[in-house]
Coordinates of C-alpha atoms and ligand atoms in Angstrom, one line a residue:
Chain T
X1 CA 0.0 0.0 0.0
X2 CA 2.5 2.5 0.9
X3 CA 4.7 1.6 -2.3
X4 CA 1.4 2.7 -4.2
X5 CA 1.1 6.1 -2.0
X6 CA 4.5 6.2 -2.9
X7 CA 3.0 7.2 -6.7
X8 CA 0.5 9.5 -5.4
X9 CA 2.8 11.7 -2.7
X10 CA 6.1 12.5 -4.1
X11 CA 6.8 14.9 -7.2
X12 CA 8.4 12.1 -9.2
X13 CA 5.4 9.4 -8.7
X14 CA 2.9 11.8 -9.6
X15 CA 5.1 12.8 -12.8
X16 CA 4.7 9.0 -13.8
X17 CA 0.7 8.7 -12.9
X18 CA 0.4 11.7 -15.2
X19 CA 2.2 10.2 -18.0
X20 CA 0.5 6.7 -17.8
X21 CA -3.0 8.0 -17.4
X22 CA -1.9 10.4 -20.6
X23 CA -0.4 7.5 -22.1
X24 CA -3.7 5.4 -22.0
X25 CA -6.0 8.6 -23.5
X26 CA -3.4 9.1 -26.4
X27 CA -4.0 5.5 -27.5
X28 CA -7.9 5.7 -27.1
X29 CA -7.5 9.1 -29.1
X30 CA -5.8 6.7 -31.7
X31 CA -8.5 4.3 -31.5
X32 CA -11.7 6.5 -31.5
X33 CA -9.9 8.6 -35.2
X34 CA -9.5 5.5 -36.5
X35 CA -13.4 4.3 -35.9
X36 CA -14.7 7.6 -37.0
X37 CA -13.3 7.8 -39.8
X38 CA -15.7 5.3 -41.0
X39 CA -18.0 8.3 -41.1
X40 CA -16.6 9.3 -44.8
X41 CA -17.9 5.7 -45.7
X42 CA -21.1 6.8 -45.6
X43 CA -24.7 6.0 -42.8
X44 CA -24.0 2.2 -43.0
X45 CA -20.4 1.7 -42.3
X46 CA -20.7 4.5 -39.5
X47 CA -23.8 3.1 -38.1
X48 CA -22.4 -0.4 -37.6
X49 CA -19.3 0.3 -36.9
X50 CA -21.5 2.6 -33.8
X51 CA -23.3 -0.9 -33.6
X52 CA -20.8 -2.8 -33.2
X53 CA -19.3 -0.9 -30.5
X54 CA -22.1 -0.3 -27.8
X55 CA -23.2 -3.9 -28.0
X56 CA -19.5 -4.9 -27.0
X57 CA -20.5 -6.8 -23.5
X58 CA -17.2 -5.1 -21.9
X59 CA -18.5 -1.7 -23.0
X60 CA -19.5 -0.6 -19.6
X61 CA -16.8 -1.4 -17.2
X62 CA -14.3 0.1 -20.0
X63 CA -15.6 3.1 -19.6
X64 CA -15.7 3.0 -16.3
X65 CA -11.7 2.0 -16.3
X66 CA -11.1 4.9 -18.5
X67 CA -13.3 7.2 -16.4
X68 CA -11.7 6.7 -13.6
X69 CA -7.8 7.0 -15.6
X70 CA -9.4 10.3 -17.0
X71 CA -10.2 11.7 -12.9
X72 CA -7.1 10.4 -12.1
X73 CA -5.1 12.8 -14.4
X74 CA -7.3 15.7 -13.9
X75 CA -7.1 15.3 -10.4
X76 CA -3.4 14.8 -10.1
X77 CA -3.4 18.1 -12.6
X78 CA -5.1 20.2 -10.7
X79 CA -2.9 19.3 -7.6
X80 CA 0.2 20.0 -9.5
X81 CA -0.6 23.4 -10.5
X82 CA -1.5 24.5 -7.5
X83 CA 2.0 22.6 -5.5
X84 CA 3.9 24.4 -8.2
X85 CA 2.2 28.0 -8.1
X86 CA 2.7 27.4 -3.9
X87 CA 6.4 26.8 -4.8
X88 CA 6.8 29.9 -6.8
X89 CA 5.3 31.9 -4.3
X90 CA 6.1 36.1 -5.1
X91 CA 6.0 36.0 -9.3
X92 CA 8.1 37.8 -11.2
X93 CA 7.8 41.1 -12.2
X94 CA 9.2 41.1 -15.3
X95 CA 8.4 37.3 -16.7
X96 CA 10.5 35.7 -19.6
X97 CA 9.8 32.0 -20.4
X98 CA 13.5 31.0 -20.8
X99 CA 12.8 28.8 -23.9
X100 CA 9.5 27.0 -23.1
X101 CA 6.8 26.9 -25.3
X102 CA 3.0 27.7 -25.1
X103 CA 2.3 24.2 -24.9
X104 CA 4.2 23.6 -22.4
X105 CA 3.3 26.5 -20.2
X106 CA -0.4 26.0 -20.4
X107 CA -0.8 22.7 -20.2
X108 CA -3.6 23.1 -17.4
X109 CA -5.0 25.2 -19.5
X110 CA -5.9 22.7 -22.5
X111 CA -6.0 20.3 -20.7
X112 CA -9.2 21.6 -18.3
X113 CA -10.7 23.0 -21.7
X114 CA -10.4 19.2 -23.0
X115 CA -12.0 18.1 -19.8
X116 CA -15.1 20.8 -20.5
X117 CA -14.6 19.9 -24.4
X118 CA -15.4 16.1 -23.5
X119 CA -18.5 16.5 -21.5
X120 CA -20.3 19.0 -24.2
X121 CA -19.4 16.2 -26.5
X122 CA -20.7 13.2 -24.3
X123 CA -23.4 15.6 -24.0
X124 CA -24.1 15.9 -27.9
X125 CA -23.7 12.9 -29.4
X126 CA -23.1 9.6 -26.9
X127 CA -26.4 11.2 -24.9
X128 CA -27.8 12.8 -27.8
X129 CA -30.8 10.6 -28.7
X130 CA -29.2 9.8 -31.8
X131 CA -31.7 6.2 -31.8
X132 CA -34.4 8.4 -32.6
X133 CA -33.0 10.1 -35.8
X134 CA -33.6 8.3 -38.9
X135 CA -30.2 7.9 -39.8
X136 CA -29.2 6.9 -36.2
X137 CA -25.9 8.4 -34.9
X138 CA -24.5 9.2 -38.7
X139 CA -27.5 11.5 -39.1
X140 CA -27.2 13.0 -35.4
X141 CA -23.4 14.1 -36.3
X142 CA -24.6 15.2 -40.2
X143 CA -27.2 17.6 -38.8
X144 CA -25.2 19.1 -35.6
X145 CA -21.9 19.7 -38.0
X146 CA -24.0 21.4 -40.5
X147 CA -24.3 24.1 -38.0
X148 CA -21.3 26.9 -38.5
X149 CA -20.7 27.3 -34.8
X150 CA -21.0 23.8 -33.5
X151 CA -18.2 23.1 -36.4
X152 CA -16.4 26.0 -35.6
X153 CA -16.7 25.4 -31.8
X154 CA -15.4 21.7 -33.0
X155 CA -12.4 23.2 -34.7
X156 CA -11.6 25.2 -31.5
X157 CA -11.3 22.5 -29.6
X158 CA -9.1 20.4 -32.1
X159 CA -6.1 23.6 -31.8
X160 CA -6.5 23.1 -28.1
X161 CA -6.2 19.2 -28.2
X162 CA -3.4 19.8 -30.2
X163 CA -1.2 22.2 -28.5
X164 CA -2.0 19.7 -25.2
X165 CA -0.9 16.7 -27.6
X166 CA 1.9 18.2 -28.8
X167 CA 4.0 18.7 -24.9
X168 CA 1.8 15.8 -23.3
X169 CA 3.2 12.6 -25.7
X170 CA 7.0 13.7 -25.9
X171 CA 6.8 14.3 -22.2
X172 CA 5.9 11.2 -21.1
X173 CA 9.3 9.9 -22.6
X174 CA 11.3 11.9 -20.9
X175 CA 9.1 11.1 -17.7
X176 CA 9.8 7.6 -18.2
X177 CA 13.5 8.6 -18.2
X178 CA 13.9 7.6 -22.2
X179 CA 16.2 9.9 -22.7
X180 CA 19.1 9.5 -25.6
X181 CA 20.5 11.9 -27.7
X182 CA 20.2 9.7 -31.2
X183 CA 16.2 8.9 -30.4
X184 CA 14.8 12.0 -28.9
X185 CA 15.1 14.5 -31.9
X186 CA 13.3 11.2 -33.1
X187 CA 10.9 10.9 -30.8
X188 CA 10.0 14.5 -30.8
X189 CA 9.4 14.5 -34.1
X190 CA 7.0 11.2 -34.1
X191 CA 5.0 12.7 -31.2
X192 CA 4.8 16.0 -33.1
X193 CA 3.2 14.1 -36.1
X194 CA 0.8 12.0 -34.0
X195 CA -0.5 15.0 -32.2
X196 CA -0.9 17.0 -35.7
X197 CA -2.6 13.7 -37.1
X198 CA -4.8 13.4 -33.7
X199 CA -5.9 17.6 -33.9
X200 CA -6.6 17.4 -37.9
X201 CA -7.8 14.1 -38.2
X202 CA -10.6 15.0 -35.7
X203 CA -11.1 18.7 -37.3
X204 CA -11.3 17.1 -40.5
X205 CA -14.7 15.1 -40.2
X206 CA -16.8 18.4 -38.7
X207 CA -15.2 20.0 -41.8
X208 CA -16.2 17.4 -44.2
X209 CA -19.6 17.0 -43.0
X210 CA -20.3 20.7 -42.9
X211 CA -18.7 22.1 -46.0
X212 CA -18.0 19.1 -48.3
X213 CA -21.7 17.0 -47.7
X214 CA -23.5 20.0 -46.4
X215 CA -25.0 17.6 -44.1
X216 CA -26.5 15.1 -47.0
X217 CA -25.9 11.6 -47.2
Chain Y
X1 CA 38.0 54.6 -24.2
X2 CA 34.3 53.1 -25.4
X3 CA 31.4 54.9 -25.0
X4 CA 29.9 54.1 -21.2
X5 CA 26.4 52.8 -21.3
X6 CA 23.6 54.6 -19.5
X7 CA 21.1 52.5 -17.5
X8 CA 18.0 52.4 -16.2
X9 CA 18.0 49.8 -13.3
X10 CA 14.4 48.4 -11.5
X11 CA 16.0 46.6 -8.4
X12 CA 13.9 44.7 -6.4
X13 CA 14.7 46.1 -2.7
X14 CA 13.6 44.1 0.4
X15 CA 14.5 45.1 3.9
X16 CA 14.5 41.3 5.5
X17 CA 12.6 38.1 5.3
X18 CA 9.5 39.5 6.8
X19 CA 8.8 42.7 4.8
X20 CA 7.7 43.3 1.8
X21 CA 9.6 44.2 -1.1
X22 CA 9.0 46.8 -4.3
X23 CA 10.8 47.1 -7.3
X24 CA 13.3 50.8 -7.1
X25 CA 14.4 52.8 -9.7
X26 CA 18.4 53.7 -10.2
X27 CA 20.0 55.3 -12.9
X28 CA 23.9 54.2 -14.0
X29 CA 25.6 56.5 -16.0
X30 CA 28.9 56.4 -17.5
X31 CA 28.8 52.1 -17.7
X32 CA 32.4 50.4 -19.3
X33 CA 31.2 47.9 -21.5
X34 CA 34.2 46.1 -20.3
X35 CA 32.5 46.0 -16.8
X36 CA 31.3 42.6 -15.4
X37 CA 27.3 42.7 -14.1
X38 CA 28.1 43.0 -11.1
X39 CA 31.2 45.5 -11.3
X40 CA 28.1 47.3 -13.0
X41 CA 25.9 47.0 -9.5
X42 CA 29.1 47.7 -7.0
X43 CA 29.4 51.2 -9.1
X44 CA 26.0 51.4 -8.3
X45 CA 26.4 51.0 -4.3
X46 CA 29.5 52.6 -4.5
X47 CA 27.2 55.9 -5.8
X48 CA 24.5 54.5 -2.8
X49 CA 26.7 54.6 -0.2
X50 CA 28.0 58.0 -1.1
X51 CA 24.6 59.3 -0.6
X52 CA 24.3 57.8 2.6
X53 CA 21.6 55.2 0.9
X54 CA 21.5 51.1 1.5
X55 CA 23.4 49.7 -1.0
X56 CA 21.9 46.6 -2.6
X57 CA 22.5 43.3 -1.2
X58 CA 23.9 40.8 -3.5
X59 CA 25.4 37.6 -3.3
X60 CA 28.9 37.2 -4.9
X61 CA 32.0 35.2 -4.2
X62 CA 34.4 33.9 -7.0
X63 CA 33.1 35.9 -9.6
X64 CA 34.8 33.3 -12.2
X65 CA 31.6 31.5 -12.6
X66 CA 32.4 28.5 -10.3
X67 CA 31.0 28.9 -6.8
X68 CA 27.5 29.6 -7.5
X69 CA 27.2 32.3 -4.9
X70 CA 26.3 35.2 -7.6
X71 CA 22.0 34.7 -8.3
X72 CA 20.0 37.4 -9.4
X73 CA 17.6 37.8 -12.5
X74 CA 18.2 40.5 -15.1
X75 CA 14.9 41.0 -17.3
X76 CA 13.4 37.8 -16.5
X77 CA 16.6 35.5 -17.1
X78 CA 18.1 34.0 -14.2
X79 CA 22.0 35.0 -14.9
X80 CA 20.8 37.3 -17.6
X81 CA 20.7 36.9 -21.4
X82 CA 23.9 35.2 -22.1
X83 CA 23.2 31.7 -22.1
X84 CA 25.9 29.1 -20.0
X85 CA 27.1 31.9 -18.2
X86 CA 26.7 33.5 -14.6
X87 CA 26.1 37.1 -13.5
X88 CA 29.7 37.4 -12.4
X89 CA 31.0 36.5 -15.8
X90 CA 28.3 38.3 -17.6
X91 CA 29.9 41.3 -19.5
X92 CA 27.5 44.9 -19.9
X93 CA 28.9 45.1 -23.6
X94 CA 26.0 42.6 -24.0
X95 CA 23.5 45.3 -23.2
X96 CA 22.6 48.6 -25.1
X97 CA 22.8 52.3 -23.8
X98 CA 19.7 53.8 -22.8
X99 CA 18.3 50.0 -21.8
X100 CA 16.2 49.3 -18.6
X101 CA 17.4 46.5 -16.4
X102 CA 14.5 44.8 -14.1
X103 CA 16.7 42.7 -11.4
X104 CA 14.9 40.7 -9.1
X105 CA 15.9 38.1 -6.4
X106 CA 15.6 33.9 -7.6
X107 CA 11.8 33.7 -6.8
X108 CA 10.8 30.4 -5.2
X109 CA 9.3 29.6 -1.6
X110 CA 11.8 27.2 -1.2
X111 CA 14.4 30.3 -1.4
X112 CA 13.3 32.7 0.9
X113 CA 14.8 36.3 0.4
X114 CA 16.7 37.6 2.9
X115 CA 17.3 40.8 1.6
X116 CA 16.9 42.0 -1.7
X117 CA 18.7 40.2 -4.3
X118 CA 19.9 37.5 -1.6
X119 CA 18.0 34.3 -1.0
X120 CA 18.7 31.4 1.4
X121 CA 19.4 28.2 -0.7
X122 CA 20.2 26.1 2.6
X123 CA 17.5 23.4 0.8
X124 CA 20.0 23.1 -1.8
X125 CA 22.2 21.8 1.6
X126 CA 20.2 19.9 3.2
X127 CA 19.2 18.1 -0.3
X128 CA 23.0 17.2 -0.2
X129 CA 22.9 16.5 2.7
X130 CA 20.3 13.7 2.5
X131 CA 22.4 11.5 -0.2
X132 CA 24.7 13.8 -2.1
X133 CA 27.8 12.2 -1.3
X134 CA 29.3 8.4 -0.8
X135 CA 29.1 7.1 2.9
X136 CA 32.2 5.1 2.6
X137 CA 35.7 6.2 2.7
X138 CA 36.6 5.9 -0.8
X139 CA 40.5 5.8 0.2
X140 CA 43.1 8.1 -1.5
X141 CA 44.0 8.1 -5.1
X142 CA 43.0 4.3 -6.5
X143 CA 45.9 3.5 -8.9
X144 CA 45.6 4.6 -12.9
X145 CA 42.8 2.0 -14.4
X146 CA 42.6 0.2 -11.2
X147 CA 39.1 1.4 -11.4
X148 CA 37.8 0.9 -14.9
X149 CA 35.3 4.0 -16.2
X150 CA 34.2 3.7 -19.8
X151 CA 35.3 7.0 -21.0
X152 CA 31.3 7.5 -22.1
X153 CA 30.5 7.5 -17.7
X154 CA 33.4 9.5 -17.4
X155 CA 32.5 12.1 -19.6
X156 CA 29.0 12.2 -18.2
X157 CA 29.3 12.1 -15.1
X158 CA 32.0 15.2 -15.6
X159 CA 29.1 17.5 -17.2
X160 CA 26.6 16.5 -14.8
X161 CA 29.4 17.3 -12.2
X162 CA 29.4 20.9 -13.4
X163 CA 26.4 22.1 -11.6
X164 CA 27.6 24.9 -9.2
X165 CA 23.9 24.7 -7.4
X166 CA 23.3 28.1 -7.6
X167 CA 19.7 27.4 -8.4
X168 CA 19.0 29.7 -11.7
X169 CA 16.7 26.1 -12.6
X170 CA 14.6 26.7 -9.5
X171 CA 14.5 30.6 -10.5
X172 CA 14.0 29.5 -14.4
X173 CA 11.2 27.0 -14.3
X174 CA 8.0 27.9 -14.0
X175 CA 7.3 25.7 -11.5
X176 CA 10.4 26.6 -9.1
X177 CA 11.1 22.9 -9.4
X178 CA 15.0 22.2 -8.4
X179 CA 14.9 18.4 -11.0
X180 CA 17.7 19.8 -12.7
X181 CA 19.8 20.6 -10.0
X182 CA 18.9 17.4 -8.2
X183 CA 19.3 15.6 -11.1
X184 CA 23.0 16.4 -11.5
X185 CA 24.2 15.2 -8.6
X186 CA 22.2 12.5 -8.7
X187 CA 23.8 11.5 -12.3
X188 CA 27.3 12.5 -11.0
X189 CA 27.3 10.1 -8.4
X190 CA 25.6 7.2 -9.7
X191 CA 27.6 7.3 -12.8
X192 CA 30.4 6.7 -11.5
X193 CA 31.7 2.9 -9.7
X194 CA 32.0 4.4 -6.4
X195 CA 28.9 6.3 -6.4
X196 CA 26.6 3.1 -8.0
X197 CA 26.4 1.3 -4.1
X198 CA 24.3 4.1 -2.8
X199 CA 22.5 4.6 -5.6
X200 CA 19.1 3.8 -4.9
X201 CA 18.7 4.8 -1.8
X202 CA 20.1 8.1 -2.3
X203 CA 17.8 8.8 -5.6
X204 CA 14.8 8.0 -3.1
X205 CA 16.0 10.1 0.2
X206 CA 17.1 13.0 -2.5
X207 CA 13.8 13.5 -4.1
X208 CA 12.0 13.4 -0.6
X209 CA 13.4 16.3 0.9
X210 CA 13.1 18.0 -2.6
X211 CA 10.0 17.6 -1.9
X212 CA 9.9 18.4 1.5
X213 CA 11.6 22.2 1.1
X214 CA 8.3 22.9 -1.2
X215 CA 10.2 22.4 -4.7
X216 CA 7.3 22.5 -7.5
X217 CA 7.2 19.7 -9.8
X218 CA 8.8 19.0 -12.8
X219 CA 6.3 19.4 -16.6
X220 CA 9.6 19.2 -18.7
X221 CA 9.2 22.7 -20.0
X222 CA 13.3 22.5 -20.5
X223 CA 13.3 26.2 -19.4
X224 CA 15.7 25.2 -17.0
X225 CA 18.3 23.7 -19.2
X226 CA 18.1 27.2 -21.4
X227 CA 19.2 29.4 -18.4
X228 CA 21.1 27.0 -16.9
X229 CA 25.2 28.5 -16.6
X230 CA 26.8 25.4 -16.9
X231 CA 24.4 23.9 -19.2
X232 CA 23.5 21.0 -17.3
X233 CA 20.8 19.1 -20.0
X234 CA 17.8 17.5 -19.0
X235 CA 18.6 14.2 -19.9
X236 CA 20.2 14.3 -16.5
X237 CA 16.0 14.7 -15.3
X238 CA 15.3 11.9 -17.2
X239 CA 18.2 9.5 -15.8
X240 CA 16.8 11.0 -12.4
X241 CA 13.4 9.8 -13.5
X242 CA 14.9 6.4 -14.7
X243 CA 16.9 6.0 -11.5
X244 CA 13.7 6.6 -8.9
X245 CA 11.7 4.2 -10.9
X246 CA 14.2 2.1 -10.8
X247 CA 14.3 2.3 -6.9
X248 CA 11.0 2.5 -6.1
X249 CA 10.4 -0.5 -8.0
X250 CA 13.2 -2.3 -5.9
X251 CA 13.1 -1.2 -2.8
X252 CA 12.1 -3.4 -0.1
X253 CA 11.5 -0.6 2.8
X254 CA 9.3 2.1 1.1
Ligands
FES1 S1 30.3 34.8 -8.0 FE1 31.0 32.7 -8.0 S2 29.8 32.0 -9.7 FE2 29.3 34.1 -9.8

């Protein structure tokens, strides 16, 4: 038990908890792009792949699991910031970021408008009485992307998962003390790409649905 | 003779501990380029004391860049704008006539001020003091290659050796997080054959009373290895990282 506290109390253990619960919402990230984009197949591949998913038996405690990975992070996030703004105590008066980017600096930032970001889109489509359409959940998301500001508000969110992406899955690396100077150029660059495939590939289907389909089948 | 430089200096002035302190407007004129930073601030008190005004407290000792003593931050950069050097060493030819200097005190809890520009790093101690060093007597000088270092270890264990612990990566990071410094000595020591034995305990004991003194937390920003003065990299943080997990996986007592 205390070996497990061990993760929750010191600096160091709660830098890894971070970085595994990331880890585990950068690979459902990979896995929910890669079932959208069934959506540009057209209502029957998007339907049964939707199907196919909430009749998995395993559905419920998953979500559950991931739930609970998701509160994890956010709660250790939260903690963080405020044990690091305690540390600084007096700011600065004149401020200079000494090299670190906007990513890096804001994490809390994106990553609390992700948090709001996921329950407005829990909200929308998993609880948004998408049996009742005629086209099930593929005419659900048609109808709300045709909408200019649901889209836009869409595309908003994307450039804030990205710049979260784009620190968060390098990090964990270097978290994980991984750590060389042949790979991590390497590894930067990889994450960089994941997180600008994540952020577009997510931007895109709004996009296509609103201005490419114009919400038709 | 160059042309002297004429400065506008904001200095953070704090009586003690307790107070509070304000930022106080000074004019240098008449600045040699040639001067060192702080050659530049003991015209300055020079001028103070003159007037029968407190001269600004500052922390100096070597000024060669090697003890770690001089800490203030010019403008937002710990150690000012040259990068891999300290305020000692830093020359005023790398500023412009007519600039204004804000200079403030390292800014962390852990580092209280204790009067203007001077903090007290004694965490920095008693981090050291909780693993920074082999137990044993290590004896006097082993013979040549009696002790075999791959020159790779050596090397690495040199730079992360480096550190002078003045703390510009606690003033640097956003989160007044001391990883980097910690994570030099930890990589110095547990590079080398001598320092290996120790090595798990001493990652684990280190990082608690990091924690303890009310460091922040490392988010790999990197600021700190931009302002650090010896350029100590972060891949010391992640070796750190590697070497906790490695003992907290291990250890039997925690
Ligand atoms: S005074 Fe010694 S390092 Fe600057």
């Amino acid at each position: 038990m205390s070996r497990l506290s061990h993760f929750f109390t010191t600096s160091i253990g709660q830098k890894q908890l971070m970085a595994i619960t990331g880890l585990v919402w950068v690979l459902f990230l990979i896995g929910h792009l890669s079932g959208n984009l069934s959506l540009l197949l057209g209502p029957e591949a998007f339907n049964a792949y939707a199907e196919f998913l909430s009749s998995q038996p395993l559905l419920i405690p998953v979500e559950i699991v991931l739930s609970i990975i998701l509160l994890t992070h956010v709660f250790l996030a939260i903690r963080i910031t405020i044990q690091n703004r305690t540390a600084r105590g007096t700011k600065y008066m004149h401020k200079d970021a000494s090299g670190a980017n906007f990513a890096s600096r804001s994490m809390i930032l994106t990553g609390l408008l992700i948090f709001a970001f996921m329950i407005i889109h829990l909200m929308n489509f998993k609880f948004g009485g998408y049996e009742d359409h005629d086209l099930k959940l593929y005419g659900l998301v048609m109808e709300k992307f045709t909408h200019p500001e649901f889209s836009l508000m869409y595309l908003g969110f994307m450039l804030v998962l990205g710049a979260h992406l784009v620190h968060a899955i390098q990090s964990v690396f270097q978290t994980f003390g991984w750590n060389h100077p042949i790979y991590t150029p390497l590894i930067k660059r990889i994450s960089l790409a994941l997180a600008l495939i994540l952020a577009t590939g997510f931007a895109y289907l709004p996009l296509w649905a609103w201005l490419i389909k114009k919400g038709g089948v | 003779m160059t042309n002297g430089l004429n400065l506008k200096l904001k200095i953070w002035r704090q009586k003690n501990q307790s107070s509070d302190g304000q930022l106080k407007d000074y004019h240098v004129k008449d600045i040699s380029p040639d001067m060192s930073f702080l050659e530049m601030l003991d015209t300055l008190n020079e001028e103070l004391e003159s007037n029968g005004e407190e001269p600004v407290a500052f922390e100096h000792d070597c000024r060669e860049g090697i003890c770690g003593s001089c800490s203030m931050v010019v403008n937002g950069k710990p150690h000012g704008p040259e990068r891999g050097t300290t305020v000692c060493q830093l020359h005023m030819r790398r500023f412009s006539d007519g600039d204004t200097l804000v200079i403030e005190p390292w800014r962390a809890k852990a580092f209280p001020i204790i009067k203007d520009l001077v903090v007290e790093r004694s965490a920095f101690d008693r981090i050291i003091a909780a693993g920074g060093f082999i137990t044993a007597r290590t004896g006097s000088a082993p013979d040549g290659n009696a002790v075999q270092i791959p020159k790779e270890h050596a090397e690495l264990a040199m730079d992360a050796a480096a550190c002078i612990g003045c703390g510009a990566c606690v003033a640097a990071c956003k989160n007044a997080s001391a990883m980097l410094f910690v994570a030099a000595k930890v990589s110095h020591l547990s590079l080398l054959p001598q320092g290996k034995v120790e090595a798990r305990k001493r990652v684990l004991d280190m990082v608690k009373v990091m924690d303890q003194e009310g460091f922040g937390n490392c988010t790999n920003t990197q600021a700190c290895e931009v302002e650090c003065p010896k350029e100590i990299k972060i891949e010391n943080i992640a070796r750190l990282n590697r070497e906790w997990i490695k003992a907290s996986a291990a250890a039997r007592d925690v």
